[in-house]
Short mmCIF file of C-alpha atoms in Angstrom, two decimals:
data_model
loop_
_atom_site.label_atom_id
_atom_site.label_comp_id
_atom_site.label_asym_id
_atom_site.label_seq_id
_atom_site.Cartn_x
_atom_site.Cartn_y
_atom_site.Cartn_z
CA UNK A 8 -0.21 96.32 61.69
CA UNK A 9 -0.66 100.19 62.93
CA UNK A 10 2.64 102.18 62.99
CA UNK A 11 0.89 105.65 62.74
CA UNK A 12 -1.39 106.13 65.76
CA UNK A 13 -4.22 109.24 65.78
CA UNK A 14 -5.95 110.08 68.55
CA UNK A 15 -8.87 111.01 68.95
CA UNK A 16 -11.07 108.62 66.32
CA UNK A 17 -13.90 110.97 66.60
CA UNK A 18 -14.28 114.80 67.81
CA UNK A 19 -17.54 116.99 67.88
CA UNK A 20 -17.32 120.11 68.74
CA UNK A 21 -18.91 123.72 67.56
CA UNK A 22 -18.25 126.14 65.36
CA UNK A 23 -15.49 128.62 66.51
CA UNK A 24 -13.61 126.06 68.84
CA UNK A 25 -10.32 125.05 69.15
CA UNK A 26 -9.33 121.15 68.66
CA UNK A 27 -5.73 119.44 68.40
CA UNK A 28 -4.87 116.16 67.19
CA UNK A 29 -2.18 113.86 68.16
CA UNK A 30 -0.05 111.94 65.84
CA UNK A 31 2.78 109.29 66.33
CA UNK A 32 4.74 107.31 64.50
CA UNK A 33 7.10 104.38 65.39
CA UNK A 34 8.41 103.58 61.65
CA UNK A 35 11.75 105.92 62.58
CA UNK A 36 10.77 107.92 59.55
CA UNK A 37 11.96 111.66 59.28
CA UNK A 38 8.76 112.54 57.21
CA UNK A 39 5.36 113.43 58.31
CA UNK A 40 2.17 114.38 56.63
CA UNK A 41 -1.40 115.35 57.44
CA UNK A 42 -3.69 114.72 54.58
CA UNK A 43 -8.07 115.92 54.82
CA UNK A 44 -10.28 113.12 53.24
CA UNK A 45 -13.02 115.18 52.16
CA UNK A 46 -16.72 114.23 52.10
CA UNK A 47 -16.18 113.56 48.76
CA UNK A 48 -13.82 110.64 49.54
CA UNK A 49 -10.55 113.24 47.98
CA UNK A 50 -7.52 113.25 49.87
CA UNK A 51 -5.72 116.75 49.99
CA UNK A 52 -1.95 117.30 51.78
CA UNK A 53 -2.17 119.86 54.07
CA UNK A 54 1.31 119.56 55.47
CA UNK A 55 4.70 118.52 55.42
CA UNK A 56 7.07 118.25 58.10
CA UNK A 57 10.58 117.25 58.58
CA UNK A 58 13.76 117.97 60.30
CA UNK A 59 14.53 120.47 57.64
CA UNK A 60 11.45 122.27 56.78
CA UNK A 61 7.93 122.57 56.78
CA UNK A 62 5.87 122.47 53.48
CA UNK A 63 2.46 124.09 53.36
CA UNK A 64 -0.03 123.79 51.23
CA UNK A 65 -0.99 127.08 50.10
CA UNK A 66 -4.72 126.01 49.89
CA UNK A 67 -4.44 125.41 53.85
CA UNK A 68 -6.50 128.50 55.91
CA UNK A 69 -4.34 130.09 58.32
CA UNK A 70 -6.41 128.42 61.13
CA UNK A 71 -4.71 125.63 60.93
CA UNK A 72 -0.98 124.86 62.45
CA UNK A 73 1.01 121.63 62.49
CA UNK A 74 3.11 121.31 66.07
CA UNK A 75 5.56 118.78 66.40
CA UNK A 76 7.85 117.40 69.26
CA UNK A 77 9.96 115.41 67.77
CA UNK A 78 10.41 113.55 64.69
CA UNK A 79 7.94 110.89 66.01
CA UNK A 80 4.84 113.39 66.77
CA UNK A 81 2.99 115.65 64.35
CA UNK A 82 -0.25 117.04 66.15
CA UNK A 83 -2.48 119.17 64.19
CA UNK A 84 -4.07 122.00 66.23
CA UNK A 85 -7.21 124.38 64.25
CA UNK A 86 -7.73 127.49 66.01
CA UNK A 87 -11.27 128.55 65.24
CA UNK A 88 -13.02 125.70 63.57
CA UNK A 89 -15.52 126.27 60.62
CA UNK A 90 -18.59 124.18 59.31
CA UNK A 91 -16.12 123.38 56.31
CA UNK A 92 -13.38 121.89 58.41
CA UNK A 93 -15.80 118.64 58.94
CA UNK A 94 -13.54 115.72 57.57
CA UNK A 95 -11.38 113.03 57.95
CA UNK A 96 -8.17 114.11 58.52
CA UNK A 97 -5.20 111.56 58.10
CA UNK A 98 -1.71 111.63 59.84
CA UNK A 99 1.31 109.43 57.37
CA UNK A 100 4.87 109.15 57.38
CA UNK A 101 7.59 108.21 54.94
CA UNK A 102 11.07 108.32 54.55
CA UNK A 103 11.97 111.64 52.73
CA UNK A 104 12.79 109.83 49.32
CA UNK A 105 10.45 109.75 46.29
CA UNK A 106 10.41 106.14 45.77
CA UNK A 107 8.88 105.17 49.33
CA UNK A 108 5.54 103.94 50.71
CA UNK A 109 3.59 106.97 52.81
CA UNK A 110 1.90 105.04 55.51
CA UNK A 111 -1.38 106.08 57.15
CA UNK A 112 -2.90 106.59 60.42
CA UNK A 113 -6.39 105.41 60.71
CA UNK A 114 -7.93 109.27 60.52
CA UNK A 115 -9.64 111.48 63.30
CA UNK A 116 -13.20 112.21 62.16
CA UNK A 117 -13.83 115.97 62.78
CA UNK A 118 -17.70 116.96 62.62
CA UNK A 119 -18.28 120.72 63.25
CA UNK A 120 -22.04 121.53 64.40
CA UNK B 17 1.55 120.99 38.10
CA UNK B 18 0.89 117.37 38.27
CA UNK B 19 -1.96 115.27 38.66
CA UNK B 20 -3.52 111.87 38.79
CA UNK B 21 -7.03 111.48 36.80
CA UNK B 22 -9.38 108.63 38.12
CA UNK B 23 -11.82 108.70 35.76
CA UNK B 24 -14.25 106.75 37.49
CA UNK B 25 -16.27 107.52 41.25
CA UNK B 26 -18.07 104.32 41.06
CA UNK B 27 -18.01 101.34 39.91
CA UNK B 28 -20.23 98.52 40.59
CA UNK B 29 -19.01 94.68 39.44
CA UNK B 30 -20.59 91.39 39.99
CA UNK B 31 -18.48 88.62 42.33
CA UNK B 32 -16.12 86.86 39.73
CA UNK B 33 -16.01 89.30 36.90
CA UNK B 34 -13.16 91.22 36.07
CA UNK B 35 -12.63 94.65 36.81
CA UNK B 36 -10.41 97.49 36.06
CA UNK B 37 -10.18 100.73 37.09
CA UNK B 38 -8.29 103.47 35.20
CA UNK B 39 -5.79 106.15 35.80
CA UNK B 40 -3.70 108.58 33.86
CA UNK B 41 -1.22 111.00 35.31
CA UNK B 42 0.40 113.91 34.58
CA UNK B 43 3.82 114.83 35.76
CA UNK B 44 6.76 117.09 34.62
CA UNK B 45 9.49 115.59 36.94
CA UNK B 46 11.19 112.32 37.08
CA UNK B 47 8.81 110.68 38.31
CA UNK B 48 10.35 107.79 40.04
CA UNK B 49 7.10 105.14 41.26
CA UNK B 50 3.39 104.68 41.12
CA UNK B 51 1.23 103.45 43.78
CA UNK B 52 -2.11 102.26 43.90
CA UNK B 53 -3.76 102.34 47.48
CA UNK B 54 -6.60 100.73 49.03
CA UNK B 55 -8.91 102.03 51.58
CA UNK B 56 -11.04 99.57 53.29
CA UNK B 57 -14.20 100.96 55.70
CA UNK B 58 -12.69 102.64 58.67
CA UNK B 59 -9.23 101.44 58.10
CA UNK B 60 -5.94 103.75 57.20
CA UNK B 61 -5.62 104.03 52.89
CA UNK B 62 -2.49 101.11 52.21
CA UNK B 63 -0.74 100.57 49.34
CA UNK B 64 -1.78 97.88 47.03
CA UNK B 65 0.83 97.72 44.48
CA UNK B 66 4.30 100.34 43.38
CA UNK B 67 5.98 100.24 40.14
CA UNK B 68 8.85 101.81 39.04
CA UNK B 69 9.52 99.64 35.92
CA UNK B 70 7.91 101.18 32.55
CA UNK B 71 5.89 98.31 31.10
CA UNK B 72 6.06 95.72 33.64
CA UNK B 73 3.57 94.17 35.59
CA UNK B 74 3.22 94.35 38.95
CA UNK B 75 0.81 92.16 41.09
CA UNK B 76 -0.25 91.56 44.71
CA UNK B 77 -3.56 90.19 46.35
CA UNK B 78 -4.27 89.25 42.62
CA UNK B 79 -4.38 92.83 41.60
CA UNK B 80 -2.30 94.00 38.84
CA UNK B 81 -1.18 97.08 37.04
CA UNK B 82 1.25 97.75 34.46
CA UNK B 83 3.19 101.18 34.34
CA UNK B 84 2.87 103.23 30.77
CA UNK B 85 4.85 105.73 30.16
CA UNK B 86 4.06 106.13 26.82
CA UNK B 87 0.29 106.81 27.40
CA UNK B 88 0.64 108.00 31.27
CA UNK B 89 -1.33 105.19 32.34
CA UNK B 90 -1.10 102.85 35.54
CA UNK B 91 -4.53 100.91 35.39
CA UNK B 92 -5.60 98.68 37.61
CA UNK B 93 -6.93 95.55 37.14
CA UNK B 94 -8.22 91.75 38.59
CA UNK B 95 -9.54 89.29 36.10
CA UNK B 96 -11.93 87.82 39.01
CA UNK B 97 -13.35 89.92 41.50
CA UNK B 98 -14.21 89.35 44.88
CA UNK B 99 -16.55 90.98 47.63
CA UNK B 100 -13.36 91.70 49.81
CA UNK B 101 -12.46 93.80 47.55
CA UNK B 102 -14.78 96.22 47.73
CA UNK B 103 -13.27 99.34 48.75
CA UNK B 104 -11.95 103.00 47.77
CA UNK B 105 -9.11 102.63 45.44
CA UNK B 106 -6.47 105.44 45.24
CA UNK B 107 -3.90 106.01 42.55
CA UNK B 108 -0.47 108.04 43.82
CA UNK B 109 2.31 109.39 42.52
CA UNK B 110 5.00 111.24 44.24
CA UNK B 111 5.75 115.22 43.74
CA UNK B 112 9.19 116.77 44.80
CA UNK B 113 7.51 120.12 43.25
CA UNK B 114 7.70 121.67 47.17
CA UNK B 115 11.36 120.69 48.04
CA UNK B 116 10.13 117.44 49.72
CA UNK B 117 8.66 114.40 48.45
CA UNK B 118 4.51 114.59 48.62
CA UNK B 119 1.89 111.79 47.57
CA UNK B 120 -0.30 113.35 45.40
CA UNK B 121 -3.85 111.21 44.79
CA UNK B 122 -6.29 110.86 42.50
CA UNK B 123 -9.97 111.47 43.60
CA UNK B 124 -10.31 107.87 44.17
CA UNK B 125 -12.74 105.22 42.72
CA UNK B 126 -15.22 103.03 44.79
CA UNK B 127 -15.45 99.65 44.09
CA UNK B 128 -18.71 97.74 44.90
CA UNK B 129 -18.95 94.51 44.52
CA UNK B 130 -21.82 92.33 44.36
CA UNK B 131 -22.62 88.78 45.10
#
């Protein structure tokens, strides 16, 4: 059963572009995460978001910026897209506690051309 | 900092054999559960098992793994495998290293398996 809805599945767009994703979760959790799933299959946190703070990864390029409403939505928005930004990249929640399942959205598949 | 170590990318078992696939961690805080999650083909990564309990085994879908703390190990394992189980397999522990809880993953380990 999907708690963690991504939209789109699939975007294509060129290099240099902007693209946002949208992310929503109906679990009532105060945590949200967005994960890349590399072509290699490895799955890197990007972000970290909650009513308190934001946690970055310090890998993360500048280009890209989590933007959220509400603890429900995390969108993802990449200002100028590069060939290397072509992945999978995975929305989650969890409650903020260390002991507590982070569950997944199914992934928006970004291919840059 | 801490890290997971999946040692292997593939592997390849025939329908009804056992399997097992490995992982070691490293961690320098309290480190309070282990997950193993499963990836199916276009589907979100879900957690197959959590433990919390050194050296007790923990099953589901006939899957089971058995925290370590002695040797940092959280190895999973089925004793007959089947070709719904073929999928990428993801061991996770948590990381409060930031100032908020974070899953961090190993690089995950695809099971094939064969008829």
């Amino acid at each position: 059963e999907t708690a963690v809805f991504q939209t789109p599945n699939y975007h294509v767009t060129q290099v240099g572009n902007e693209v946002s994703f949208n992310c929503k979760q109906t679990l009532g959790h105060d945590t949200m995460y967005w994960y890349k799933q590399d072509s290699k299959k490895l799955l890197k946190i990007m972000f970290s978001y909650n009513n308190k703070q934001l946690i970055v990864n310090e890998t993360v390029p500048r280009r890209f910026s989590p933007q959220s409403s509400d603890k429900a939505h995390l969108n993802l928005r990449i200002k100028s897209v590069e060939p290397e930004d072509s992945a999978v990249y995975l929305c989650a929640s969890s409650r903020d506690r260390g002991d507590t399942e982070v569950f997944f959205g199914k992934g928006t598949r970004l291919t840059v051309v | 900092g801490d890290s997971v170590t999946q040692t292997e990318g593939l592997v390849t078992v025939t329908e009804g054999l056992p399997v097992k696939l490995n992982c070691t961690y490293q961690t320098t805080y309290l480190t309070i559960a282990f997950f193993w999650y499963v990836q199916y083909l276009n589907e979100a990564p879900q957690v197959l098992l959590k433990s919390s309990t050194d050296n007790k085994r923990t099953e589901h879908q006939g899957f089971h793994a058995t925290l370590h703390k002695s040797s940092s190990s959280f190895h999973l394992q089925k004793s007959s495998a089947q070709l719904s189980d073929s999928a990428l397999y993801y061991c996770a522990l948590p990381n409060a290293s930031s100032g908020s809880w974070q899953l961090i993953f190993g690089s995950g380990t695809q099971l094939t398996v064969m008829p």
